[in-house]
Amino acid sequence: MHTLIQPNTHIVLRLPSDNLKLLQIVPNTIISIGKYGSFPSNALLGRPYNITYEIIHKAEDQCSTTLRIVPASEIHAHDLAANDDSRGEVEKTVDPGDEVEYELLGEDGEVIVRTNRETVDEPGRQKLSMTDIEALKKEGAGAGRDLIAQLMLSHSALEEKTTFSLAKYTLRKTKKYMRRFTVLPLDVPTLTQWLLTEKDPSKMLELQEEMLSLLGSWANIHYSDPTSFEPGNGTTNEKNPSGRWLVVDETGGLVVSALAERMGILYAAEADAASSEPLQNGVAEKKPPQQSNARIDRPRDYHNYIPAMSSRHNTLTLLHANAQPNLALLKYFQFDSSNPSTAHPLYKHLKTLSWLQLLEPGEDLGYTEPEKFSDEDIKTWKSGKRGTYYRKWRRWDRVKGVVDETRTGGFDGLVVASVMNPATVLHHTVPLLRGGAPVAVYSPYIEPLTELADFHSTSRKTAFLSRPPDPADLPNEDFPLNPTLLLAPTVQTARLRRWQCLPGRTHPVMTSTGGAAGYMFTGTRVLPAEGGVEARGKFKRRKVAQEGDGPGEQKDNAQELTAG
């Protein structure tokens, strides 16, 4: 992930209202954040992330607004003051002659919570009218601090508020009028939160951040060092430690983004820092144009072609049901699946193929070998026809390589997040896994996963082993899946809920995001033993009496203990 804000990258602005605004930093443009104001995009280029800024109203001699970095001491000034010098209402003890009613007291009479039962919060107690408030907002002095101070001074019943209600009132006015924002880097957790709150969660199967993390953990997604299995270094390829995972993602690319982030292939290499130095006052420094020849800088050398989907390690193989995969969310990480950049790691490490190419490759036109022509005929063609011919052959070579590699199998894990029946998905994908590979299947609802766990239950496995059906008859009504291929099937869920923790008022936050809880099925791929299994014990000699022997006459026999 980048440490500085680069041009044309996507960032997230956390507004005072705690809402998230996702946008792309385009140089020499104006960024508007609604009622909080606007500022030039050049003022953020080259700056670090996780810094809070204030929008300063432009002066008469300035052409645009400016930004001021808010120090941490100013952001947390209220909390620091509350720790150093708490209000007298907290330290006060009850006076018998005091007519004020208190809601919660300590053992020594210390006031913990004062009641606000008699407080009447009416709009008429605010002396400032909306006309006055709009006039103060247009002045723009103090980035909203002066307006909040005037609102506090103009409230006629401010002294009647309790400590908690006063803090709530101040926080509410701060979120409404303070012209501040915090710049956050766009990572997968932030993108997930933005999609859940600002977009349609059903398009991403209502996948929560905690469930997305569990998918990567149970599937054992990690970075695989390519030097650990290079030929000639003394290692073996029996365990196939190449880091190849099979993915079925119908969340628009969210699952692929999360897995790629864990594998270290989601973010492109950071650009030269010299090209994104901080700009003074939001204005780009004008430099004399450098004379350059475009044909010299970028020669059209077709021999330097970099094949896509060509990596042999640290790869994600995506199965999709359409002509093109739906990876729209990868655009926020500077990767366009329809026109990928060769500099992005996903260009070589992300492989895609359709279900038709996996199950019936001969029916797919992309898998069919193009017509071949001789070199003499190719030389007589025009450049456009010749380029089309070579592109067709490169596309066929890429498709054939991905399809043949996928059908060979040996993947290190399987991750599924799809609306399709998980039983039909696992029927074709589990045999492609190596022994010991983990399987993780996500579904917004529990019913498909409980049915999947029943297909791998102990009773079905016992019936399958006692009377093994013909492999050509699978799947059937009794055995929709081969129950011997997965070990320890488990269905689980995890949902993180926010709580309000206050004395006497501890409860879950009622305004949290609803929707489906989300469930996950996990298991481990095993390789069933072929043929009968026999266990032989040690030879044991003992004396056994035989028929016809006289009294006291016995014969030594050696018996072989065999356990079938």
Coordinates of C-alpha atoms in Angstrom, one line a residue:
M1 CA 0.0 0.0 0.0
H2 CA 1.2 3.5 -0.8
T3 CA 2.4 5.7 2.1
L4 CA 1.8 9.0 0.2
I5 CA -1.2 10.1 -1.8
Q6 CA -0.4 9.5 -5.5
P7 CA -2.2 11.1 -8.5
N8 CA -5.2 9.3 -9.9
T9 CA -5.5 7.0 -6.9
H10 CA -8.7 6.4 -4.9
I11 CA -8.8 7.6 -1.3
V12 CA -11.4 7.8 1.4
L13 CA -12.4 11.0 3.3
R14 CA -13.9 10.5 6.8
L15 CA -16.2 13.5 7.3
P16 CA -17.2 15.0 10.7
S17 CA -20.6 13.1 10.4
D18 CA -18.6 9.8 10.4
N19 CA -19.7 9.2 6.8
L20 CA -17.2 7.9 4.3
K21 CA -16.7 9.6 0.9
L22 CA -14.7 7.6 -1.7
L23 CA -13.2 9.6 -4.5
Q24 CA -10.3 9.6 -7.0
I25 CA -7.6 12.2 -6.7
V26 CA -7.3 13.8 -10.2
P27 CA -4.6 16.6 -10.4
N28 CA -5.7 20.1 -11.0
T29 CA -9.4 19.6 -10.0
I30 CA -11.7 20.8 -7.3
I31 CA -13.0 18.3 -4.7
S32 CA -16.4 19.0 -3.2
I33 CA -17.6 17.4 0.0
G34 CA -21.0 18.9 0.1
K35 CA -22.0 21.3 2.9
Y36 CA -18.5 21.1 4.4
G37 CA -17.0 23.0 1.4
S38 CA -14.5 22.3 -1.4
F39 CA -10.7 22.4 -1.9
P40 CA -8.2 21.8 -4.7
S41 CA -7.0 18.2 -5.2
N42 CA -3.4 19.3 -5.6
A43 CA -3.4 20.2 -1.9
L44 CA -3.4 16.5 -1.0
L45 CA -1.0 15.1 -3.6
G46 CA 2.2 13.8 -2.0
R47 CA 0.8 14.1 1.6
P48 CA 0.7 11.2 4.0
Y49 CA -2.5 9.4 4.9
N50 CA -4.4 9.5 8.3
I51 CA -4.1 13.2 8.7
T52 CA -7.0 15.5 9.6
Y53 CA -7.4 18.8 7.7
E54 CA -9.5 21.9 8.1
I55 CA -10.9 23.8 5.1
I56 CA -10.0 27.4 5.6
H57 CA -12.2 30.0 3.8
K58 CA -10.4 31.7 1.0
A59 CA -9.2 35.3 1.6
E60 CA -9.7 38.1 -0.9
D61 CA -6.2 37.7 -2.3
Q62 CA -6.5 33.9 -2.8
C63 CA -8.0 32.1 -5.7
S64 CA -9.2 29.0 -3.8
T65 CA -9.6 27.6 -0.3
T66 CA -6.7 26.2 1.6
L67 CA -6.2 23.3 4.0
R68 CA -4.8 23.4 7.5
I69 CA -3.4 20.3 9.3
V70 CA -5.1 19.8 12.6
P71 CA -2.7 18.6 15.3
A72 CA -3.6 15.6 17.4
S73 CA -3.6 17.8 20.6
E74 CA -6.4 19.9 19.1
I75 CA -8.4 17.0 18.0
H76 CA -8.4 15.4 21.4
A77 CA -8.4 18.6 23.4
H78 CA -11.8 17.9 24.9
D79 CA -10.8 14.4 26.1
L80 CA -7.5 15.6 27.5
A81 CA -9.3 18.4 29.4
A82 CA -11.9 16.0 30.8
N83 CA -9.1 13.7 32.2
D84 CA -7.1 16.6 33.8
D85 CA -10.0 18.6 35.2
S86 CA -13.3 16.8 35.3
R87 CA -16.5 18.9 35.8
G88 CA -17.7 19.9 39.2
E89 CA -20.9 18.0 38.6
V90 CA -18.9 14.7 38.8
E91 CA -17.0 15.6 41.9
K92 CA -20.0 17.1 43.8
T93 CA -21.6 15.3 46.7
V94 CA -25.3 15.4 47.5
D95 CA -26.4 18.3 49.7
P96 CA -29.6 17.5 51.7
G97 CA -30.9 21.0 51.0
D98 CA -30.3 20.8 47.3
E99 CA -33.5 20.4 45.3
V100 CA -31.7 18.9 42.3
E101 CA -32.6 15.2 41.6
Y102 CA -29.8 12.8 40.8
E103 CA -30.1 9.5 39.0
L104 CA -27.0 7.6 40.0
L105 CA -24.8 8.1 43.1
G106 CA -21.7 6.5 44.5
E107 CA -21.3 4.9 47.9
D108 CA -19.9 8.1 49.4
G109 CA -22.5 10.3 47.9
E110 CA -20.5 11.2 44.8
V111 CA -22.6 12.2 41.9
I112 CA -22.1 9.9 38.9
V113 CA -25.1 10.7 36.7
R114 CA -27.4 13.7 37.1
T115 CA -30.9 13.3 35.8
N116 CA -32.2 15.3 32.9
R117 CA -35.8 14.6 33.6
E118 CA -36.7 18.2 34.1
T119 CA -34.7 19.4 31.0
V120 CA -36.9 20.6 28.2
D121 CA -34.9 20.9 24.9
E122 CA -37.1 23.2 22.8
P123 CA -36.0 25.0 19.6
G124 CA -37.1 28.3 21.1
R125 CA -34.2 28.1 23.7
Q126 CA -31.7 28.7 20.8
K127 CA -31.6 32.5 20.3
L128 CA -29.9 32.3 16.9
S129 CA -32.2 32.0 14.0
M130 CA -31.6 30.1 10.8
T131 CA -30.8 33.4 9.1
D132 CA -28.1 34.2 11.6
I133 CA -26.7 30.7 11.3
E134 CA -26.5 30.9 7.5
A135 CA -24.8 34.3 7.7
L136 CA -22.2 32.8 10.1
K137 CA -21.7 29.9 7.7
K138 CA -21.1 32.1 4.8
E139 CA -18.4 34.0 6.7
G140 CA -16.5 30.7 7.0
A141 CA -14.3 32.0 9.8
G142 CA -12.6 29.4 12.0
A143 CA -13.7 26.5 9.9
G144 CA -16.9 26.2 11.9
R145 CA -15.5 26.7 15.4
D146 CA -16.9 30.2 15.7
L147 CA -20.3 29.1 14.6
I148 CA -20.3 26.3 17.2
A149 CA -19.2 28.7 19.9
Q150 CA -22.0 31.2 19.1
L151 CA -24.5 28.3 19.2
M152 CA -23.3 27.3 22.7
L153 CA -23.4 30.9 24.0
S154 CA -26.9 31.6 22.5
H155 CA -28.5 28.5 24.2
S156 CA -30.5 29.8 27.1
A157 CA -30.7 26.4 29.0
L158 CA -27.2 25.2 28.6
E159 CA -26.6 25.1 32.3
E160 CA -29.5 22.7 32.8
K161 CA -27.9 20.0 30.7
T162 CA -26.1 17.1 32.3
T163 CA -22.5 16.3 31.5
F164 CA -23.6 13.5 29.1
S165 CA -26.3 15.6 27.4
L166 CA -23.9 18.6 27.0
A167 CA -21.3 16.3 25.4
K168 CA -24.0 14.9 23.0
Y169 CA -25.1 18.4 22.1
T170 CA -21.6 19.6 21.5
L171 CA -20.8 16.5 19.4
R172 CA -24.0 16.9 17.3
K173 CA -23.2 20.5 16.5
T174 CA -19.5 19.6 15.7
K175 CA -20.6 16.9 13.2
K176 CA -23.0 19.3 11.6
Y177 CA -20.9 22.5 11.2
M178 CA -17.2 21.6 11.7
R179 CA -15.4 21.8 8.3
R180 CA -12.9 19.0 8.9
F181 CA -12.1 15.7 7.2
T182 CA -9.5 12.9 7.6
V183 CA -7.8 11.3 4.6
L184 CA -7.7 7.5 4.9
P185 CA -6.1 4.9 2.5
L186 CA -8.4 2.7 0.6
D187 CA -7.9 -0.8 1.8
V188 CA -10.2 -3.8 1.8
P189 CA -11.8 -3.2 5.2
T190 CA -12.5 0.4 4.4
L191 CA -14.0 -0.5 1.0
T192 CA -16.2 -3.1 2.7
Q193 CA -17.5 -0.6 5.2
W194 CA -18.2 1.9 2.5
L195 CA -20.1 -0.6 0.4
L196 CA -22.2 -1.7 3.3
T197 CA -23.1 1.9 4.4
E198 CA -23.2 3.8 1.1
K199 CA -24.0 1.3 -1.6
D200 CA -26.3 -1.8 -2.0
P201 CA -25.0 -4.5 0.3
S202 CA -26.9 -7.2 -1.6
K203 CA -24.6 -6.9 -4.6
M204 CA -21.7 -8.0 -2.4
L205 CA -23.9 -10.8 -0.7
E206 CA -23.9 -8.6 2.5
L207 CA -20.4 -9.8 3.3
Q208 CA -19.2 -8.3 6.6
E209 CA -15.6 -7.4 7.3
E210 CA -15.2 -10.1 10.0
M211 CA -16.6 -12.8 7.8
L212 CA -14.3 -11.7 4.9
S213 CA -11.3 -12.0 7.3
L214 CA -12.4 -15.5 8.3
L215 CA -12.6 -16.6 4.7
G216 CA -8.9 -15.8 4.2
S217 CA -7.9 -17.4 7.5
W218 CA -9.7 -20.7 7.0
A219 CA -8.6 -20.9 3.4
N220 CA -5.0 -20.4 4.6
I221 CA -4.4 -17.5 2.2
H222 CA -0.8 -16.2 2.5
Y223 CA 2.1 -15.1 0.5
S224 CA 4.2 -17.9 -1.1
D225 CA 7.8 -17.2 -1.6
P226 CA 8.7 -18.3 -5.2
T227 CA 12.4 -19.0 -4.2
S228 CA 11.3 -21.8 -1.9
F229 CA 10.4 -24.1 -4.7
E230 CA 12.6 -23.1 -7.6
P231 CA 14.2 -26.1 -9.4
G232 CA 17.6 -27.1 -8.3
N233 CA 17.5 -25.7 -4.7
G234 CA 17.0 -29.1 -3.1
T235 CA 13.3 -28.9 -2.4
T236 CA 10.6 -31.3 -3.6
N237 CA 7.4 -30.5 -5.4
E238 CA 5.4 -33.3 -3.7
K239 CA 3.4 -30.8 -1.5
N240 CA 3.2 -28.2 -4.4
P241 CA 4.0 -25.2 -2.2
S242 CA 3.3 -22.8 -5.1
G243 CA 0.5 -20.8 -3.5
R244 CA -2.3 -21.5 -6.0
W245 CA -5.9 -20.9 -4.9
L246 CA -9.2 -21.5 -6.6
V247 CA -11.9 -18.8 -6.2
V248 CA -15.6 -18.5 -7.1
D249 CA -16.4 -14.9 -6.4
E250 CA -19.8 -13.3 -7.2
T251 CA -19.3 -10.2 -5.0
G252 CA -18.0 -7.9 -7.8
G253 CA -14.3 -8.7 -6.9
L254 CA -14.5 -8.0 -3.1
V255 CA -13.4 -11.5 -2.2
V256 CA -10.6 -11.5 -4.8
S257 CA -9.4 -8.1 -3.4
A258 CA -9.3 -9.5 0.1
L259 CA -7.4 -12.6 -0.9
A260 CA -5.0 -10.6 -3.1
E261 CA -4.3 -8.2 -0.2
R262 CA -3.3 -11.1 2.0
M263 CA -1.0 -12.5 -0.8
G264 CA 0.7 -9.1 -1.4
I265 CA -0.5 -8.8 -5.0
L266 CA -3.3 -6.2 -4.7
Y267 CA -1.3 -2.9 -4.8
A268 CA 0.9 -1.7 -7.6
A269 CA 4.4 -0.6 -6.9
E270 CA 4.6 2.9 -5.5
A271 CA 5.6 5.5 -8.1
D272 CA 8.6 7.7 -7.9
A273 CA 8.2 10.1 -4.9
A274 CA 9.8 12.9 -6.8
S275 CA 6.8 13.0 -9.1
S276 CA 4.3 13.6 -6.2
E277 CA 6.0 16.1 -3.9
P278 CA 3.7 18.2 -1.8
L279 CA 2.4 21.2 -3.6
Q280 CA 2.5 24.7 -2.2
N281 CA -0.9 26.2 -1.4
G282 CA -2.6 23.7 -3.7
V283 CA -1.0 25.2 -6.8
A284 CA 1.2 23.0 -9.0
E285 CA 4.7 24.5 -9.7
K286 CA 5.1 25.3 -13.3
K287 CA 8.1 23.8 -14.9
P288 CA 9.5 24.3 -18.4
P289 CA 8.3 21.6 -20.7
Q290 CA 11.0 19.0 -21.5
Q291 CA 11.5 18.1 -25.2
S292 CA 10.9 14.5 -25.8
N293 CA 10.1 12.2 -28.6
A294 CA 7.1 9.9 -27.9
R295 CA 8.4 7.3 -30.3
I296 CA 11.8 7.2 -28.5
D297 CA 10.3 7.1 -25.0
R298 CA 7.8 4.3 -25.8
P299 CA 9.0 2.3 -28.8
R300 CA 6.4 0.0 -30.3
D301 CA 8.4 -3.2 -29.7
Y302 CA 6.0 -6.1 -30.0
H303 CA 8.9 -8.5 -29.1
N304 CA 8.7 -7.2 -25.5
Y305 CA 5.2 -8.6 -25.0
I306 CA 4.5 -9.6 -21.4
P307 CA 2.0 -12.5 -21.3
A308 CA -0.9 -12.1 -19.0
M309 CA -1.8 -14.8 -16.4
S310 CA 1.6 -16.3 -16.7
S311 CA 2.8 -16.6 -13.1
R312 CA 3.4 -20.0 -11.7
H313 CA 3.2 -19.0 -8.0
N314 CA 1.1 -16.8 -5.7
T315 CA -1.9 -17.0 -8.1
L316 CA -5.6 -16.7 -7.8
T317 CA -7.7 -18.7 -10.4
L318 CA -11.2 -17.2 -10.7
L319 CA -14.2 -19.2 -12.0
H320 CA -17.1 -17.2 -13.4
A321 CA -20.3 -17.9 -15.1
N322 CA -20.3 -15.1 -17.7
A323 CA -18.4 -14.3 -20.8
Q324 CA -16.2 -11.9 -18.8
P325 CA -15.6 -11.9 -15.0
N326 CA -17.3 -9.3 -12.8
L327 CA -14.3 -7.6 -11.1
A328 CA -15.7 -4.0 -11.0
L329 CA -14.4 -3.4 -7.5
L330 CA -10.8 -3.9 -8.5
K331 CA -10.9 -0.5 -10.3
Y332 CA -10.5 1.1 -6.9
F333 CA -7.0 -0.6 -6.7
Q334 CA -5.9 0.6 -10.1
F335 CA -6.7 -2.6 -11.9
D336 CA -9.0 -2.8 -14.9
S337 CA -9.8 -6.3 -15.8
S338 CA -10.9 -5.4 -19.4
N339 CA -7.7 -3.4 -20.0
P340 CA -5.1 -4.4 -17.4
S341 CA -1.9 -2.6 -16.8
T342 CA 1.3 -4.8 -17.2
A343 CA 2.8 -3.0 -14.1
H344 CA 0.1 -4.3 -11.8
P345 CA 0.8 -7.6 -9.9
L346 CA -2.7 -8.9 -10.8
Y347 CA -1.8 -8.8 -14.5
K348 CA 0.2 -12.0 -14.1
H349 CA -1.1 -13.4 -10.8
L350 CA -4.9 -13.3 -11.4
K351 CA -6.2 -16.0 -13.8
T352 CA -9.8 -16.2 -15.0
L353 CA -11.8 -18.8 -16.8
S354 CA -15.5 -19.6 -17.2
W355 CA -17.3 -22.7 -16.1
L356 CA -17.8 -23.7 -19.8
Q357 CA -14.0 -23.6 -20.3
L358 CA -13.5 -25.8 -17.2
L359 CA -16.2 -28.4 -17.8
E360 CA -16.4 -28.5 -21.6
P361 CA -13.4 -26.7 -23.1
G362 CA -14.0 -28.0 -26.6
E363 CA -17.3 -26.1 -26.7
D364 CA -15.6 -22.7 -26.1
L365 CA -14.4 -20.8 -29.1
G366 CA -11.4 -19.3 -27.2
Y367 CA -10.0 -22.8 -26.6
T368 CA -10.2 -23.7 -30.3
E369 CA -6.8 -23.3 -32.0
P370 CA -6.8 -20.6 -34.7
E371 CA -5.9 -21.2 -38.3
K372 CA -2.2 -21.2 -38.9
F373 CA -0.6 -19.5 -41.9
S374 CA 3.0 -19.6 -43.3
D375 CA 5.5 -16.8 -42.7
E376 CA 5.4 -16.0 -46.4
D377 CA 1.7 -15.3 -46.4
I378 CA 1.9 -13.3 -43.2
K379 CA 4.5 -11.0 -44.7
T380 CA 2.1 -10.0 -47.5
W381 CA -0.6 -8.9 -45.1
K382 CA -1.1 -5.4 -43.9
S383 CA 0.0 -4.4 -40.4
G384 CA -3.5 -4.3 -39.0
K385 CA -4.4 -7.8 -40.2
R386 CA -1.0 -9.1 -39.1
G387 CA -1.5 -7.6 -35.6
T388 CA -5.0 -9.2 -35.3
Y389 CA -3.5 -12.6 -36.3
Y390 CA -0.8 -12.4 -33.6
R391 CA -3.3 -11.2 -30.9
K392 CA -5.6 -14.1 -31.7
W393 CA -2.8 -16.5 -31.2
R394 CA -1.7 -14.9 -28.0
R395 CA -5.2 -15.0 -26.7
W396 CA -5.5 -18.7 -27.6
D397 CA -2.2 -19.5 -25.9
R398 CA -3.3 -17.7 -22.7
V399 CA -6.7 -19.4 -22.6
K400 CA -5.3 -22.8 -23.3
G401 CA -2.6 -22.5 -20.7
V402 CA -5.0 -21.4 -18.0
V403 CA -7.6 -24.0 -18.8
D404 CA -5.1 -26.9 -19.0
E405 CA -3.4 -25.8 -15.7
T406 CA -6.8 -25.5 -13.9
R407 CA -8.0 -28.9 -15.1
T408 CA -4.8 -30.5 -13.9
G409 CA -5.7 -29.5 -10.4
G410 CA -3.3 -29.4 -7.4
F411 CA -4.7 -26.2 -5.9
D412 CA -3.8 -25.2 -2.3
G413 CA -7.3 -24.1 -1.3
L414 CA -10.8 -23.2 -2.4
V415 CA -12.8 -20.1 -1.5
V416 CA -16.5 -19.8 -2.6
A417 CA -18.8 -16.8 -2.3
S418 CA -21.6 -17.3 -4.8
V419 CA -25.4 -17.4 -5.1
M420 CA -25.2 -20.8 -6.9
N421 CA -26.0 -24.0 -5.1
P422 CA -22.7 -24.8 -3.2
A423 CA -23.2 -28.5 -3.7
T424 CA -22.9 -28.1 -7.5
V425 CA -19.9 -25.9 -7.1
L426 CA -18.0 -28.3 -4.8
H427 CA -18.9 -31.3 -7.0
H428 CA -16.6 -29.8 -9.8
T429 CA -14.0 -27.9 -7.7
V430 CA -13.1 -30.2 -4.8
P431 CA -11.5 -32.8 -7.0
L432 CA -9.1 -30.1 -8.3
L433 CA -7.6 -29.6 -4.8
R434 CA -4.5 -31.3 -3.4
G435 CA -4.6 -33.4 -0.2
G436 CA -4.9 -31.3 2.9
A437 CA -6.2 -28.2 1.1
P438 CA -8.8 -26.1 3.1
V439 CA -12.2 -25.3 1.7
A440 CA -14.2 -22.2 2.8
V441 CA -17.7 -21.5 1.4
Y442 CA -19.7 -18.3 2.3
S443 CA -23.4 -17.8 2.1
P444 CA -25.6 -15.1 3.5
Y445 CA -28.0 -17.7 4.8
I446 CA -27.5 -20.9 6.8
E447 CA -29.8 -23.3 4.9
P448 CA -27.5 -24.1 1.9
L449 CA -24.6 -24.7 4.2
T450 CA -26.4 -27.0 6.6
E451 CA -27.5 -29.0 3.6
L452 CA -23.9 -29.1 2.5
A453 CA -22.7 -30.3 5.9
D454 CA -25.4 -33.0 5.8
F455 CA -24.0 -34.3 2.5
H456 CA -20.6 -34.9 4.3
S457 CA -22.1 -36.3 7.5
T458 CA -20.8 -39.4 9.2
S459 CA -23.9 -41.4 8.4
R460 CA -23.6 -40.7 4.7
K461 CA -19.9 -41.4 4.8
T462 CA -20.6 -44.8 6.5
A463 CA -23.2 -45.7 3.9
F464 CA -21.0 -44.6 1.1
L465 CA -18.1 -46.8 2.3
S466 CA -20.2 -49.8 3.0
R467 CA -21.7 -49.9 -0.4
P468 CA -19.6 -47.7 -2.7
P469 CA -21.6 -46.6 -5.8
D470 CA -20.3 -46.5 -9.3
P471 CA -18.4 -43.2 -9.8
A472 CA -20.3 -42.7 -13.1
D473 CA -23.6 -42.6 -11.1
L474 CA -22.5 -39.6 -9.0
P475 CA -24.1 -37.4 -8.1
N476 CA -27.4 -39.2 -7.3
E477 CA -30.3 -38.7 -4.9
D478 CA -28.6 -40.5 -2.0
F479 CA -25.1 -39.0 -2.6
P480 CA -25.2 -35.5 -4.2
L481 CA -21.5 -35.3 -3.3
N482 CA -18.8 -37.8 -2.5
P483 CA -18.7 -37.6 1.4
T484 CA -15.2 -39.0 1.6
L485 CA -13.5 -36.0 0.0
L486 CA -13.9 -33.6 2.8
L487 CA -13.0 -34.0 6.5
A488 CA -14.4 -32.3 9.5
P489 CA -17.2 -30.2 7.8
T490 CA -18.2 -27.3 10.0
V491 CA -20.7 -24.4 9.8
Q492 CA -20.0 -21.3 11.7
T493 CA -20.8 -17.6 11.9
A494 CA -19.3 -14.4 13.4
R495 CA -20.8 -11.0 13.6
L496 CA -19.2 -8.1 15.3
R497 CA -21.8 -5.8 17.0
R498 CA -21.1 -2.4 18.4
W499 CA -22.2 -1.6 22.0
Q500 CA -22.8 1.5 23.9
C501 CA -21.1 1.2 27.3
L502 CA -22.3 3.8 29.8
P503 CA -23.3 3.5 33.5
G504 CA -26.8 2.1 33.5
R505 CA -27.2 2.4 29.8
T506 CA -25.2 -0.4 28.2
H507 CA -26.9 -1.9 25.2
P508 CA -26.2 -2.7 21.5
V509 CA -26.2 0.3 19.2
M510 CA -29.6 0.4 17.6
T511 CA -28.5 2.2 14.4
S512 CA -26.0 -0.5 13.4
T513 CA -26.2 -2.1 9.9
G514 CA -28.8 -4.9 9.7
G515 CA -29.1 -7.5 6.9
A516 CA -28.0 -11.1 6.8
A517 CA -25.6 -12.4 9.4
G518 CA -23.6 -14.5 7.0
Y519 CA -22.4 -18.1 7.5
M520 CA -19.4 -20.1 6.5
F521 CA -18.8 -23.8 5.7
T522 CA -15.3 -25.1 6.2
G523 CA -13.6 -28.5 5.6
T524 CA -10.4 -30.1 4.6
R525 CA -9.7 -32.0 1.4
V526 CA -8.6 -35.6 1.9
L527 CA -7.5 -38.3 -0.5
P528 CA -9.5 -41.6 0.2
A529 CA -7.3 -44.7 0.3
E530 CA -7.7 -47.0 -2.7
G531 CA -8.4 -50.7 -2.1
G532 CA -8.8 -52.5 1.2
V533 CA -7.0 -51.4 4.3
E534 CA -5.3 -54.1 6.5
A535 CA -3.6 -53.8 9.8
R536 CA -1.3 -56.7 10.8
G537 CA -0.1 -57.3 14.4
K538 CA 2.9 -59.2 15.8
F539 CA 3.2 -63.0 15.9
K540 CA 2.3 -64.5 19.3
R541 CA 3.2 -68.1 20.3
R542 CA 1.0 -70.0 22.7
K543 CA 0.3 -73.6 23.5
V544 CA -3.0 -74.9 22.1
A545 CA -4.5 -78.3 22.9
Q546 CA -5.3 -80.4 19.9
E547 CA -7.9 -83.1 19.6
G548 CA -6.6 -86.6 19.9
D549 CA -3.6 -85.6 22.0
G550 CA -3.1 -87.5 25.2
P551 CA -3.4 -85.9 28.6
G552 CA -0.8 -83.3 29.1
E553 CA 0.3 -83.5 25.5
Q554 CA 0.1 -80.1 23.7
K555 CA 1.4 -78.8 20.5
D556 CA 3.0 -75.3 20.0
N557 CA 1.2 -73.4 17.2
A558 CA 2.0 -70.0 15.9
Q559 CA -1.1 -67.9 15.3
E560 CA -1.0 -64.8 13.2
L561 CA -3.3 -62.0 14.4
T562 CA -4.9 -60.2 11.5
A563 CA -7.2 -57.2 11.7
G564 CA -9.2 -56.6 8.6

